[in-house]
XYZ file of C-alpha atoms in Angstrom:
336
model
C 8.953 52.921 19.090
C 10.765 52.265 15.823
C 9.198 50.475 12.875
C 11.698 47.674 13.435
C 10.585 47.248 17.022
C 6.937 47.171 15.954
C 7.628 44.310 13.549
C 9.232 42.066 16.146
C 7.093 38.991 16.776
C 7.264 37.388 20.188
C 8.275 33.765 19.651
C 6.028 30.956 20.738
C 6.655 29.124 23.964
C 10.047 27.422 23.369
C 9.001 24.355 25.344
C 5.888 23.992 23.184
C 8.001 24.231 20.011
C 10.362 21.550 21.316
C 7.397 19.377 22.292
C 5.829 19.670 18.833
C 9.135 18.913 17.110
C 9.707 15.932 19.387
C 6.173 14.698 18.765
C 6.604 14.872 15.001
C 9.974 13.117 15.263
C 8.426 10.292 17.310
C 5.549 9.940 14.846
C 7.974 9.853 11.912
C 10.002 7.080 13.548
C 6.786 5.198 14.325
C 5.658 5.557 10.692
C 8.977 4.298 9.365
C 8.670 1.311 11.721
C 5.072 0.708 10.605
C 6.213 0.902 6.984
C 8.462 -2.121 7.524
C 5.329 -4.246 7.977
C 4.725 -4.151 4.212
C 7.996 -5.880 3.222
C 7.532 -8.266 6.151
C 4.117 -9.173 4.740
C 5.719 -9.605 1.311
C 8.334 -11.910 2.824
C 5.679 -14.004 4.587
C 3.477 -14.291 1.496
C 6.524 -14.993 -0.664
C 7.593 -17.814 1.648
C 4.018 -19.117 1.615
C 4.008 -19.113 -2.190
C 7.334 -20.951 -2.325
C 6.143 -23.526 0.211
C 2.783 -24.360 -1.393
C 4.250 -23.979 -4.878
C 1.426 -21.778 -6.149
C 1.225 -17.992 -5.840
C -2.548 -17.990 -6.425
C -3.095 -20.459 -3.573
C -0.823 -18.398 -1.313
C -2.839 -15.262 -2.086
C -6.097 -17.076 -1.248
C -4.700 -18.119 2.136
C -3.405 -14.620 2.906
C -6.625 -12.873 1.872
C -8.675 -15.554 3.611
C -7.022 -14.932 6.976
C -7.491 -11.180 6.557
C -11.164 -11.698 5.665
C -11.724 -13.894 8.740
C -10.236 -11.218 11.003
C -12.281 -8.413 9.436
C -15.482 -10.496 9.563
C -14.936 -11.028 13.279
C -14.244 -7.312 13.804
C -17.375 -6.195 11.938
C -19.531 -8.814 13.649
C -18.816 -7.623 17.195
C -20.171 -4.097 16.619
C -23.889 -3.605 15.922
C -23.396 -0.384 13.957
C -20.734 -1.956 11.744
C -23.002 -4.949 11.091
C -25.811 -2.616 10.023
C -23.487 -0.624 7.763
C -22.179 -3.810 6.149
C -25.722 -5.009 5.446
C -26.404 -1.690 3.659
C -23.822 -2.405 0.976
C -26.049 -4.649 -1.220
C -28.705 -1.915 -1.234
C -26.113 0.697 -2.207
C -24.915 -1.519 -5.029
C -28.441 -2.103 -6.366
C -29.369 1.574 -6.166
C -26.298 2.654 -8.139
C -25.594 5.542 -5.761
C -21.919 4.619 -5.871
C -20.003 3.822 -9.051
C -19.548 0.057 -9.377
C -15.812 0.463 -10.004
C -15.331 1.660 -6.412
C -16.377 -1.765 -5.161
C -13.485 -3.315 -7.082
C -10.800 -1.704 -4.893
C -10.214 -5.147 -3.404
C -8.842 -6.278 -6.758
C -5.905 -3.889 -6.297
C -4.952 -5.494 -2.994
C -5.486 -8.927 -4.536
C -3.043 -8.049 -7.318
C -0.397 -7.047 -4.768
C -0.791 -10.211 -2.674
C -0.872 -12.417 -5.780
C 2.344 -10.836 -7.063
C 3.951 -11.439 -3.655
C 3.202 -15.148 -3.818
C 4.510 -15.408 -7.368
C 7.506 -13.047 -7.429
C 9.134 -12.663 -4.013
C 10.590 -16.175 -3.951
C 12.560 -15.481 -7.149
C 13.272 -11.747 -6.915
C 13.711 -11.278 -3.171
C 11.891 -8.801 -0.959
C 14.029 -5.777 -1.872
C 13.579 -5.911 -5.657
C 9.896 -6.737 -5.224
C 9.270 -3.738 -2.962
C 11.207 -1.352 -5.213
C 9.142 -2.449 -8.225
C 5.891 -2.169 -6.259
C 6.690 1.269 -4.828
C 7.813 2.648 -8.195
C 4.508 1.509 -9.691
C 2.727 3.254 -6.834
C 4.678 6.482 -7.433
C 3.725 6.613 -11.109
C 0.135 5.694 -10.301
C 0.009 8.420 -7.676
C 1.162 11.065 -10.155
C -1.413 9.946 -12.749
C -4.279 9.626 -10.237
C -3.474 13.052 -8.787
C -3.498 14.513 -12.291
C -6.989 13.253 -13.106
C -8.303 14.167 -9.661
C -8.917 10.661 -8.332
C -6.907 11.050 -5.146
C -7.047 14.803 -4.534
C -9.805 17.379 -4.265
C -7.995 19.526 -6.866
C -6.259 17.810 -9.818
C -2.483 18.170 -9.748
C -0.774 19.523 -12.839
C 1.866 17.363 -14.502
C 4.739 19.658 -13.579
C 8.262 18.983 -14.721
C 9.251 18.038 -11.175
C 6.512 15.429 -10.845
C 7.315 13.968 -14.270
C 10.952 13.788 -13.136
C 9.875 11.853 -10.046
C 7.874 9.377 -12.148
C 10.772 8.990 -14.578
C 13.200 8.425 -11.728
C 10.902 5.664 -10.452
C 11.273 3.849 -13.779
C 15.069 4.248 -13.582
C 15.058 2.930 -10.000
C 13.155 -0.169 -11.110
C 15.524 -0.817 -14.003
C 18.588 -0.404 -11.773
C 17.190 -2.670 -9.050
C 16.274 -5.535 -11.376
C 19.435 -5.412 -13.475
C 21.157 -8.246 -11.522
C 18.029 -10.426 -11.936
C 17.934 -10.573 -15.716
C 19.386 -14.095 -15.527
C 16.328 -15.262 -13.560
C 13.834 -17.097 -15.802
C 10.911 -14.843 -16.755
C 12.545 -11.961 -14.847
C 10.697 -9.250 -16.768
C 7.348 -10.926 -16.102
C 8.154 -11.378 -12.411
C 9.060 -7.688 -12.060
C 6.074 -6.570 -14.145
C 3.705 -8.215 -11.637
C 4.549 -5.995 -8.623
C 5.075 -2.953 -10.863
C 1.635 -3.436 -12.416
C 0.113 -4.129 -9.000
C 1.585 -0.825 -7.817
C 0.006 0.967 -10.771
C -3.387 -0.440 -9.743
C -2.901 0.085 -6.014
C -2.442 3.837 -6.441
C -6.199 4.062 -7.049
C -7.204 1.685 -4.244
C -7.417 4.292 -1.425
C -9.836 6.378 -3.512
C -12.111 3.382 -4.071
C -12.042 2.411 -0.411
C -12.687 6.015 0.641
C -15.757 6.198 -1.614
C -17.172 2.971 -0.173
C -16.410 4.191 3.353
C -18.166 7.500 2.710
C -21.372 5.897 1.434
C -21.460 3.021 3.921
C -20.480 5.266 6.822
C -17.546 3.144 7.984
C -13.934 2.682 6.892
C -13.895 -0.634 8.776
C -16.732 -1.928 6.591
C -14.952 -0.682 3.452
C -11.773 -2.550 4.401
C -13.750 -5.721 5.156
C -15.491 -5.487 1.781
C -12.089 -4.917 0.199
C -10.938 -8.280 1.573
C -14.182 -9.978 0.522
C -13.859 -8.862 -3.111
C -10.199 -9.863 -3.285
C -10.847 -13.251 -1.685
C -13.765 -14.071 -4.003
C -11.834 -13.178 -7.156
C -8.656 -14.999 -6.079
C -10.647 -18.064 -5.002
C -12.574 -18.123 -8.286
C -9.316 -18.028 -10.217
C -7.860 -20.844 -8.131
C -10.986 -23.007 -8.477
C -10.924 -22.600 -12.257
C -7.249 -23.540 -12.381
C -7.868 -26.537 -10.109
C -10.691 -27.611 -12.393
C -8.494 -27.590 -15.508
C -5.588 -29.191 -13.660
C -3.141 -26.267 -13.798
C -2.978 -25.645 -10.057
C -2.733 -27.462 -6.756
C -3.702 -26.440 -3.258
C -2.175 -27.409 0.064
C -2.007 -25.748 3.462
C 1.422 -25.152 5.033
C 2.234 -26.595 8.432
C 4.179 -23.518 9.599
C 1.985 -21.174 11.662
C 3.646 -17.855 10.765
C 2.835 -18.340 7.081
C -0.778 -17.550 7.995
C 0.085 -14.087 9.354
C 0.193 -12.204 6.024
C -3.384 -10.964 6.300
C -2.916 -9.865 9.914
C 0.268 -7.955 9.015
C -1.566 -6.126 6.242
C -4.396 -5.159 8.577
C -1.961 -4.019 11.263
C -0.219 -1.802 8.715
C -3.545 -0.275 7.604
C -4.583 0.379 11.197
C -1.305 2.007 12.195
C -1.276 4.274 9.147
C -4.852 5.357 9.890
C -3.767 6.384 13.391
C -0.496 8.044 12.394
C -1.944 10.142 9.558
C -3.795 12.286 12.104
C -0.532 13.531 13.545
C 1.576 13.760 10.394
C -0.690 14.458 7.439
C -0.673 12.559 4.147
C 2.574 13.940 2.708
C 4.839 13.169 5.671
C 3.035 9.877 6.269
C 3.540 8.806 2.663
C 7.234 9.639 2.578
C 7.972 8.104 5.993
C 6.040 4.931 5.206
C 7.849 4.538 1.865
C 11.152 5.026 3.678
C 10.087 2.272 6.085
C 9.082 -0.017 3.240
C 12.413 0.439 1.483
C 14.438 0.072 4.689
C 12.439 -2.997 5.668
C 12.895 -4.510 2.219
C 16.667 -4.422 2.736
C 16.378 -5.810 6.266
C 14.010 -8.657 5.388
C 15.588 -9.578 2.053
C 16.434 -13.247 2.514
C 15.715 -13.111 6.268
C 12.574 -15.241 5.881
C 13.068 -18.857 4.712
C 12.064 -19.351 1.084
C 12.719 -15.757 0.029
C 16.506 -15.668 -0.264
C 17.960 -13.492 -3.006
C 21.440 -11.950 -3.048
C 21.524 -8.259 -2.109
C 23.515 -6.399 -4.750
C 24.960 -2.908 -4.529
C 22.685 -1.800 -7.359
C 19.700 -2.969 -5.303
C 20.710 -0.506 -2.585
C 21.212 2.163 -5.264
C 17.742 1.384 -6.598
C 16.360 1.753 -3.077
C 17.885 5.226 -2.722
C 16.615 6.240 -6.169
C 13.106 4.999 -5.328
C 13.073 7.049 -2.123
C 14.273 10.115 -4.042
C 11.588 9.510 -6.686
C 8.911 9.335 -3.985
C 10.073 12.612 -2.465
C 10.205 14.400 -5.817
C 6.844 13.053 -7.016
C 5.224 14.096 -3.736
C 5.973 17.797 -4.347
C 2.580 19.405 -5.060
C 2.096 21.144 -8.386
C 0.749 24.677 -8.541
C -2.818 25.168 -9.687
C -4.090 28.681 -10.416
C -1.109 30.148 -8.615
C -1.718 28.201 -5.402
C -0.596 24.954 -4.011
C -3.070 22.325 -5.045
C -2.664 20.359 -1.846
C -0.499 17.562 -0.642
C 0.351 14.791 -3.010
C -0.263 11.179 -2.306
């Protein structure tokens, strides 16, 4: 037998290969579809903010509905109830850094920015700004080892991805410079994205010590609701805010949409892994932002060509920034 013949590898079962490829394709499509829930949530919370006339009040309503759902979920399971009751003890003992309990503030910042910004910017520009903040945050958090087991080096490719995210934001908002306080309105979702890049690490730490991701998510909503409510109560006390409940039922679905998105991503990551999940979900968010831009009453904003260009640039930035850097001659692991 020749050396060439010895090196021939018998291919795997062709039907199994086709099945695996088909399975991945289905999961990718499902993840893209699940990713559209984020801009839909932004549209709902943006419409809520426009209707009640106060982004802080809208965020309280959205977080409040999410907290009610999670409280009901935790309450029905004895083990989850026990794990939730352990959290005060963990906090007193100092076994977990106090900053990990503040992950809910990241989600609160996102929801607050939705209530304030979406009505003026539109869903598409809001999502581009948010995602670009997330991309930069992901690169920084990976570098300092917050989100990965091995810190990722700041390679030229990853810096390019972060830089492209800034360009994408600038391109997307360029038609909105005539909007009053446009820079501030864009800075809100961009800054929220910078914070939200760390949120999964905080939630994961709480989940590890409490023994339940469900409990960590519920606590996430509790922290966000308390902080947002405190801010609203202070503003009501000094007369700079007002609070009213909308009469339209679907404006109360923001919290449920956020929870549905979290649940679907938790299921889909098992079949795709973090890298493919992250890219597919971002693609879904950007596609959904174009679809839902102005589709929900109270969130209309004209869709410019440069907004579409910014969407493409943001997706390219996400793909580039997700390329793992090399550490000690080996791949350091998947990026965000």
